[in-house]
Amino acid sequence: MIDGTIWMRTMGPEEINAFAGESLVGHLDIRCTEVGEESVTATMPVDERTRQPYGLLHGGASVALAETLASIAGTLAVREDQMVVGVEINANHVRQARSGIVTGRAQPVHLGGRIQVWHVEITDDSESLVCISRVTLAVLDRRDERE
């Protein structure tokens, strides 16, 4: 742990955002805005990249934001010789969003040696809940990534 937080690695939003590059995260313009003591926050625009044909935020885009947040947080909460991968996600879409920015915040539910569980809430510009998600990550040793 670093300075009494849950984090085992130190990365700020700028470094995290630079890492996204040409991935799905970059294409959806998901931007980390804060690494708190026990949470990670990011934003995503509601625009032509993230809306479904009816003009609403696509549920899959919300899920992508949730898994991205949990994966960032999970990565910060493991040693340098470890990595995390998603194994399960559930999401409840409780309110529509048509424009603006949505903000997600990931907080830990369980941080085990092999499994992590993260709670992610996504809100709109008025801070109304849009989606609530639970993400389960497996913690792997980096030497296992070839398997």
mmCIF file with all atom_site columns, C-alpha atoms in Angstrom:
data_model
loop_
_atom_site.group_PDB
_atom_site.id
_atom_site.type_symbol
_atom_site.label_atom_id
_atom_site.label_alt_id
_atom_site.label_comp_id
_atom_site.label_asym_id
_atom_site.label_entity_id
_atom_site.label_seq_id
_atom_site.pdbx_PDB_ins_code
_atom_site.Cartn_x
_atom_site.Cartn_y
_atom_site.Cartn_z
_atom_site.occupancy
_atom_site.B_iso_or_equiv
_atom_site.pdbx_formal_charge
_atom_site.auth_seq_id
_atom_site.auth_comp_id
_atom_site.auth_asym_id
_atom_site.auth_atom_id
_atom_site.pdbx_PDB_model_num
ATOM 1   C CA . MET A 1 1   ? 0.000   0.000   0.000   1.00 0.00 ? 1   MET A CA 1
ATOM 2   C CA . ILE A 1 2   ? 1.072   3.544   -0.711  1.00 0.00 ? 2   ILE A CA 1
ATOM 3   C CA . ASP A 1 3   ? 0.430   6.263   1.889   1.00 0.00 ? 3   ASP A CA 1
ATOM 4   C CA . GLY A 1 4   ? -2.401  4.387   3.612   1.00 0.00 ? 4   GLY A CA 1
ATOM 5   C CA . THR A 1 5   ? -4.416  3.882   0.417   1.00 0.00 ? 5   THR A CA 1
ATOM 6   C CA . ILE A 1 6   ? -5.374  0.620   -1.258  1.00 0.00 ? 6   ILE A CA 1
ATOM 7   C CA . TRP A 1 7   ? -3.001  1.349   -4.130  1.00 0.00 ? 7   TRP A CA 1
ATOM 8   C CA . MET A 1 8   ? 0.164   -0.659  -4.702  1.00 0.00 ? 8   MET A CA 1
ATOM 9   C CA . ARG A 1 9   ? 1.178   1.435   -7.736  1.00 0.00 ? 9   ARG A CA 1
ATOM 10  C CA . THR A 1 10  ? 1.276   5.163   -8.247  1.00 0.00 ? 10  THR A CA 1
ATOM 11  C CA . MET A 1 11  ? -0.184  6.526   -11.484 1.00 0.00 ? 11  MET A CA 1
ATOM 12  C CA . GLY A 1 12  ? -1.959  9.797   -11.998 1.00 0.00 ? 12  GLY A CA 1
ATOM 13  C CA . PRO A 1 13  ? -4.748  10.543  -14.481 1.00 0.00 ? 13  PRO A CA 1
ATOM 14  C CA . GLU A 1 14  ? -2.335  11.918  -17.111 1.00 0.00 ? 14  GLU A CA 1
ATOM 15  C CA . GLU A 1 15  ? -0.248  8.748   -17.148 1.00 0.00 ? 15  GLU A CA 1
ATOM 16  C CA . ILE A 1 16  ? -3.358  6.560   -17.192 1.00 0.00 ? 16  ILE A CA 1
ATOM 17  C CA . ASN A 1 17  ? -4.874  8.533   -20.091 1.00 0.00 ? 17  ASN A CA 1
ATOM 18  C CA . ALA A 1 18  ? -1.643  8.337   -22.102 1.00 0.00 ? 18  ALA A CA 1
ATOM 19  C CA . PHE A 1 19  ? -1.702  4.546   -21.748 1.00 0.00 ? 19  PHE A CA 1
ATOM 20  C CA . ALA A 1 20  ? -5.138  4.264   -23.440 1.00 0.00 ? 20  ALA A CA 1
ATOM 21  C CA . GLY A 1 21  ? -3.779  5.242   -26.863 1.00 0.00 ? 21  GLY A CA 1
ATOM 22  C CA . GLU A 1 22  ? -5.546  3.621   -29.803 1.00 0.00 ? 22  GLU A CA 1
ATOM 23  C CA . SER A 1 23  ? -7.587  1.203   -27.689 1.00 0.00 ? 23  SER A CA 1
ATOM 24  C CA . LEU A 1 24  ? -11.351 1.147   -27.198 1.00 0.00 ? 24  LEU A CA 1
ATOM 25  C CA . VAL A 1 25  ? -10.787 3.493   -24.261 1.00 0.00 ? 25  VAL A CA 1
ATOM 26  C CA . GLY A 1 26  ? -9.214  6.106   -26.545 1.00 0.00 ? 26  GLY A CA 1
ATOM 27  C CA . HIS A 1 27  ? -11.875 5.714   -29.250 1.00 0.00 ? 27  HIS A CA 1
ATOM 28  C CA . LEU A 1 28  ? -14.666 6.292   -26.722 1.00 0.00 ? 28  LEU A CA 1
ATOM 29  C CA . ASP A 1 29  ? -12.717 9.229   -25.215 1.00 0.00 ? 29  ASP A CA 1
ATOM 30  C CA . ILE A 1 30  ? -12.833 7.749   -21.722 1.00 0.00 ? 30  ILE A CA 1
ATOM 31  C CA . ARG A 1 31  ? -10.660 10.027  -19.599 1.00 0.00 ? 31  ARG A CA 1
ATOM 32  C CA . CYS A 1 32  ? -9.447  9.323   -16.077 1.00 0.00 ? 32  CYS A CA 1
ATOM 33  C CA . THR A 1 33  ? -9.985  12.438  -13.983 1.00 0.00 ? 33  THR A CA 1
ATOM 34  C CA . GLU A 1 34  ? -9.063  11.365  -10.456 1.00 0.00 ? 34  GLU A CA 1
ATOM 35  C CA . VAL A 1 35  ? -7.318  8.679   -8.464  1.00 0.00 ? 35  VAL A CA 1
ATOM 36  C CA . GLY A 1 36  ? -8.576  9.060   -4.906  1.00 0.00 ? 36  GLY A CA 1
ATOM 37  C CA . GLU A 1 37  ? -7.602  7.170   -1.767  1.00 0.00 ? 37  GLU A CA 1
ATOM 38  C CA . GLU A 1 38  ? -9.980  4.301   -2.549  1.00 0.00 ? 38  GLU A CA 1
ATOM 39  C CA . SER A 1 39  ? -11.596 5.176   -5.876  1.00 0.00 ? 39  SER A CA 1
ATOM 40  C CA . VAL A 1 40  ? -10.911 5.983   -9.510  1.00 0.00 ? 40  VAL A CA 1
ATOM 41  C CA . THR A 1 41  ? -13.058 8.412   -11.498 1.00 0.00 ? 41  THR A CA 1
ATOM 42  C CA . ALA A 1 42  ? -13.355 8.855   -15.269 1.00 0.00 ? 42  ALA A CA 1
ATOM 43  C CA . THR A 1 43  ? -15.612 10.590  -17.770 1.00 0.00 ? 43  THR A CA 1
ATOM 44  C CA . MET A 1 44  ? -17.021 9.658   -21.168 1.00 0.00 ? 44  MET A CA 1
ATOM 45  C CA . PRO A 1 45  ? -18.925 11.847  -23.647 1.00 0.00 ? 45  PRO A CA 1
ATOM 46  C CA . VAL A 1 46  ? -22.441 10.982  -24.732 1.00 0.00 ? 46  VAL A CA 1
ATOM 47  C CA . ASP A 1 47  ? -22.084 11.571  -28.470 1.00 0.00 ? 47  ASP A CA 1
ATOM 48  C CA . GLU A 1 48  ? -22.159 9.781   -31.837 1.00 0.00 ? 48  GLU A CA 1
ATOM 49  C CA . ARG A 1 49  ? -19.514 7.312   -30.578 1.00 0.00 ? 49  ARG A CA 1
ATOM 50  C CA . THR A 1 50  ? -21.442 6.250   -27.500 1.00 0.00 ? 50  THR A CA 1
ATOM 51  C CA . ARG A 1 51  ? -25.146 6.611   -28.427 1.00 0.00 ? 51  ARG A CA 1
ATOM 52  C CA . GLN A 1 52  ? -27.404 3.904   -29.831 1.00 0.00 ? 52  GLN A CA 1
ATOM 53  C CA . PRO A 1 53  ? -29.724 4.541   -32.822 1.00 0.00 ? 53  PRO A CA 1
ATOM 54  C CA . TYR A 1 54  ? -32.490 6.025   -30.619 1.00 0.00 ? 54  TYR A CA 1
ATOM 55  C CA . GLY A 1 55  ? -30.123 8.752   -29.444 1.00 0.00 ? 55  GLY A CA 1
ATOM 56  C CA . LEU A 1 56  ? -29.603 7.319   -25.949 1.00 0.00 ? 56  LEU A CA 1
ATOM 57  C CA . LEU A 1 57  ? -26.342 6.367   -24.291 1.00 0.00 ? 57  LEU A CA 1
ATOM 58  C CA . HIS A 1 58  ? -25.659 2.806   -25.424 1.00 0.00 ? 58  HIS A CA 1
ATOM 59  C CA . GLY A 1 59  ? -25.679 0.289   -22.568 1.00 0.00 ? 59  GLY A CA 1
ATOM 60  C CA . GLY A 1 60  ? -22.523 -1.258  -24.004 1.00 0.00 ? 60  GLY A CA 1
ATOM 61  C CA . ALA A 1 61  ? -20.751 2.088   -23.748 1.00 0.00 ? 61  ALA A CA 1
ATOM 62  C CA . SER A 1 62  ? -21.702 2.281   -20.067 1.00 0.00 ? 62  SER A CA 1
ATOM 63  C CA . VAL A 1 63  ? -20.376 -1.245  -19.581 1.00 0.00 ? 63  VAL A CA 1
ATOM 64  C CA . ALA A 1 64  ? -17.143 -0.291  -21.373 1.00 0.00 ? 64  ALA A CA 1
ATOM 65  C CA . LEU A 1 65  ? -16.740 2.673   -18.997 1.00 0.00 ? 65  LEU A CA 1
ATOM 66  C CA . ALA A 1 66  ? -17.445 0.481   -15.963 1.00 0.00 ? 66  ALA A CA 1
ATOM 67  C CA . GLU A 1 67  ? -14.981 -2.230  -16.965 1.00 0.00 ? 67  GLU A CA 1
ATOM 68  C CA . THR A 1 68  ? -12.362 0.367   -17.870 1.00 0.00 ? 68  THR A CA 1
ATOM 69  C CA . LEU A 1 69  ? -12.670 1.995   -14.461 1.00 0.00 ? 69  LEU A CA 1
ATOM 70  C CA . ALA A 1 70  ? -12.536 -1.312  -12.594 1.00 0.00 ? 70  ALA A CA 1
ATOM 71  C CA . SER A 1 71  ? -9.537  -2.423  -14.658 1.00 0.00 ? 71  SER A CA 1
ATOM 72  C CA . ILE A 1 72  ? -7.647  0.810   -14.000 1.00 0.00 ? 72  ILE A CA 1
ATOM 73  C CA . ALA A 1 73  ? -8.401  0.597   -10.288 1.00 0.00 ? 73  ALA A CA 1
ATOM 74  C CA . GLY A 1 74  ? -7.600  -3.112  -10.203 1.00 0.00 ? 74  GLY A CA 1
ATOM 75  C CA . THR A 1 75  ? -4.262  -2.524  -11.896 1.00 0.00 ? 75  THR A CA 1
ATOM 76  C CA . LEU A 1 76  ? -3.344  0.117   -9.332  1.00 0.00 ? 76  LEU A CA 1
ATOM 77  C CA . ALA A 1 77  ? -4.268  -2.263  -6.505  1.00 0.00 ? 77  ALA A CA 1
ATOM 78  C CA . VAL A 1 78  ? -1.875  -5.082  -7.516  1.00 0.00 ? 78  VAL A CA 1
ATOM 79  C CA . ARG A 1 79  ? 1.906   -5.456  -7.550  1.00 0.00 ? 79  ARG A CA 1
ATOM 80  C CA . GLU A 1 80  ? 3.986   -4.559  -10.619 1.00 0.00 ? 80  GLU A CA 1
ATOM 81  C CA . ASP A 1 81  ? 4.459   -8.266  -11.413 1.00 0.00 ? 81  ASP A CA 1
ATOM 82  C CA . GLN A 1 82  ? 0.688   -8.809  -11.545 1.00 0.00 ? 82  GLN A CA 1
ATOM 83  C CA . MET A 1 83  ? -2.151  -7.798  -13.860 1.00 0.00 ? 83  MET A CA 1
ATOM 84  C CA . VAL A 1 84  ? -5.948  -7.957  -13.795 1.00 0.00 ? 84  VAL A CA 1
ATOM 85  C CA . VAL A 1 85  ? -8.439  -9.189  -16.375 1.00 0.00 ? 85  VAL A CA 1
ATOM 86  C CA . GLY A 1 86  ? -12.217 -9.014  -16.385 1.00 0.00 ? 86  GLY A CA 1
ATOM 87  C CA . VAL A 1 87  ? -14.116 -12.232 -15.698 1.00 0.00 ? 87  VAL A CA 1
ATOM 88  C CA . GLU A 1 88  ? -17.668 -10.987 -15.039 1.00 0.00 ? 88  GLU A CA 1
ATOM 89  C CA . ILE A 1 89  ? -19.626 -7.772  -15.267 1.00 0.00 ? 89  ILE A CA 1
ATOM 90  C CA . ASN A 1 90  ? -23.213 -6.888  -14.579 1.00 0.00 ? 90  ASN A CA 1
ATOM 91  C CA . ALA A 1 91  ? -24.888 -3.574  -15.188 1.00 0.00 ? 91  ALA A CA 1
ATOM 92  C CA . ASN A 1 92  ? -28.259 -2.050  -14.435 1.00 0.00 ? 92  ASN A CA 1
ATOM 93  C CA . HIS A 1 93  ? -29.175 0.877   -16.683 1.00 0.00 ? 93  HIS A CA 1
ATOM 94  C CA . VAL A 1 94  ? -31.502 2.979   -14.553 1.00 0.00 ? 94  VAL A CA 1
ATOM 95  C CA . ARG A 1 95  ? -31.763 6.316   -16.376 1.00 0.00 ? 95  ARG A CA 1
ATOM 96  C CA . GLN A 1 96  ? -31.197 7.487   -19.912 1.00 0.00 ? 96  GLN A CA 1
ATOM 97  C CA . ALA A 1 97  ? -28.588 10.013  -21.025 1.00 0.00 ? 97  ALA A CA 1
ATOM 98  C CA . ARG A 1 98  ? -28.788 11.737  -24.418 1.00 0.00 ? 98  ARG A CA 1
ATOM 99  C CA . SER A 1 99  ? -25.943 14.237  -24.323 1.00 0.00 ? 99  SER A CA 1
ATOM 100 C CA . GLY A 1 100 ? -23.238 15.734  -22.163 1.00 0.00 ? 100 GLY A CA 1
ATOM 101 C CA . ILE A 1 101 ? -20.722 13.790  -20.123 1.00 0.00 ? 101 ILE A CA 1
ATOM 102 C CA . VAL A 1 102 ? -21.207 10.775  -17.900 1.00 0.00 ? 102 VAL A CA 1
ATOM 103 C CA . THR A 1 103 ? -18.907 10.220  -14.942 1.00 0.00 ? 103 THR A CA 1
ATOM 104 C CA . GLY A 1 104 ? -18.045 6.848   -13.484 1.00 0.00 ? 104 GLY A CA 1
ATOM 105 C CA . ARG A 1 105 ? -16.509 6.070   -10.121 1.00 0.00 ? 105 ARG A CA 1
ATOM 106 C CA . ALA A 1 106 ? -15.079 2.680   -9.128  1.00 0.00 ? 106 ALA A CA 1
ATOM 107 C CA . GLN A 1 107 ? -14.738 1.604   -5.493  1.00 0.00 ? 107 GLN A CA 1
ATOM 108 C CA . PRO A 1 108 ? -13.579 -1.750  -4.141  1.00 0.00 ? 108 PRO A CA 1
ATOM 109 C CA . VAL A 1 109 ? -15.952 -4.334  -2.721  1.00 0.00 ? 109 VAL A CA 1
ATOM 110 C CA . HIS A 1 110 ? -13.333 -7.088  -2.341  1.00 0.00 ? 110 HIS A CA 1
ATOM 111 C CA . LEU A 1 111 ? -9.571  -7.024  -2.947  1.00 0.00 ? 111 LEU A CA 1
ATOM 112 C CA . GLY A 1 112 ? -8.330  -10.598 -2.691  1.00 0.00 ? 112 GLY A CA 1
ATOM 113 C CA . GLY A 1 113 ? -5.147  -12.225 -3.837  1.00 0.00 ? 113 GLY A CA 1
ATOM 114 C CA . ARG A 1 114 ? -6.810  -13.819 -6.883  1.00 0.00 ? 114 ARG A CA 1
ATOM 115 C CA . ILE A 1 115 ? -10.179 -12.039 -7.253  1.00 0.00 ? 115 ILE A CA 1
ATOM 116 C CA . GLN A 1 116 ? -11.197 -8.398  -7.011  1.00 0.00 ? 116 GLN A CA 1
ATOM 117 C CA . VAL A 1 117 ? -14.768 -7.071  -7.070  1.00 0.00 ? 117 VAL A CA 1
ATOM 118 C CA . TRP A 1 118 ? -15.467 -3.420  -7.917  1.00 0.00 ? 118 TRP A CA 1
ATOM 119 C CA . HIS A 1 119 ? -18.636 -1.326  -7.580  1.00 0.00 ? 119 HIS A CA 1
ATOM 120 C CA . VAL A 1 120 ? -19.039 1.290   -10.318 1.00 0.00 ? 120 VAL A CA 1
ATOM 121 C CA . GLU A 1 121 ? -21.640 4.050   -10.406 1.00 0.00 ? 121 GLU A CA 1
ATOM 122 C CA . ILE A 1 122 ? -22.133 6.151   -13.534 1.00 0.00 ? 122 ILE A CA 1
ATOM 123 C CA . THR A 1 123 ? -23.921 9.498   -13.277 1.00 0.00 ? 123 THR A CA 1
ATOM 124 C CA . ASP A 1 124 ? -24.938 12.202  -15.752 1.00 0.00 ? 124 ASP A CA 1
ATOM 125 C CA . ASP A 1 125 ? -24.191 15.937  -15.729 1.00 0.00 ? 125 ASP A CA 1
ATOM 126 C CA . SER A 1 126 ? -26.855 16.503  -13.048 1.00 0.00 ? 126 SER A CA 1
ATOM 127 C CA . GLU A 1 127 ? -25.310 13.729  -10.901 1.00 0.00 ? 127 GLU A CA 1
ATOM 128 C CA . SER A 1 128 ? -28.346 11.479  -11.440 1.00 0.00 ? 128 SER A CA 1
ATOM 129 C CA . LEU A 1 129 ? -27.563 7.763   -11.476 1.00 0.00 ? 129 LEU A CA 1
ATOM 130 C CA . VAL A 1 130 ? -27.461 6.368   -15.026 1.00 0.00 ? 130 VAL A CA 1
ATOM 131 C CA . CYS A 1 131 ? -25.927 2.934   -14.471 1.00 0.00 ? 131 CYS A CA 1
ATOM 132 C CA . ILE A 1 132 ? -24.730 0.808   -11.594 1.00 0.00 ? 132 ILE A CA 1
ATOM 133 C CA . SER A 1 133 ? -22.318 -2.031  -12.229 1.00 0.00 ? 133 SER A CA 1
ATOM 134 C CA . ARG A 1 134 ? -20.358 -4.739  -10.466 1.00 0.00 ? 134 ARG A CA 1
ATOM 135 C CA . VAL A 1 135 ? -17.126 -5.908  -12.085 1.00 0.00 ? 135 VAL A CA 1
ATOM 136 C CA . THR A 1 136 ? -15.160 -9.011  -11.084 1.00 0.00 ? 136 THR A CA 1
ATOM 137 C CA . LEU A 1 137 ? -11.485 -9.165  -12.031 1.00 0.00 ? 137 LEU A CA 1
ATOM 138 C CA . ALA A 1 138 ? -9.010  -12.022 -11.837 1.00 0.00 ? 138 ALA A CA 1
ATOM 139 C CA . VAL A 1 139 ? -5.537  -11.191 -10.531 1.00 0.00 ? 139 VAL A CA 1
ATOM 140 C CA . LEU A 1 140 ? -2.857  -12.930 -12.613 1.00 0.00 ? 140 LEU A CA 1
ATOM 141 C CA . ASP A 1 141 ? 0.892   -13.097 -12.408 1.00 0.00 ? 141 ASP A CA 1
ATOM 142 C CA . ARG A 1 142 ? 2.396   -11.410 -15.463 1.00 0.00 ? 142 ARG A CA 1
ATOM 143 C CA . ARG A 1 143 ? 4.209   -14.631 -16.353 1.00 0.00 ? 143 ARG A CA 1
ATOM 144 C CA . ASP A 1 144 ? 0.717   -16.175 -16.827 1.00 0.00 ? 144 ASP A CA 1
ATOM 145 C CA . GLU A 1 145 ? -0.294  -13.717 -19.570 1.00 0.00 ? 145 GLU A CA 1
ATOM 146 C CA . ARG A 1 146 ? 1.006   -16.068 -22.301 1.00 0.00 ? 146 ARG A CA 1
ATOM 147 C CA . GLU A 1 147 ? -1.428  -18.797 -21.212 1.00 0.00 ? 147 GLU A CA 1
#
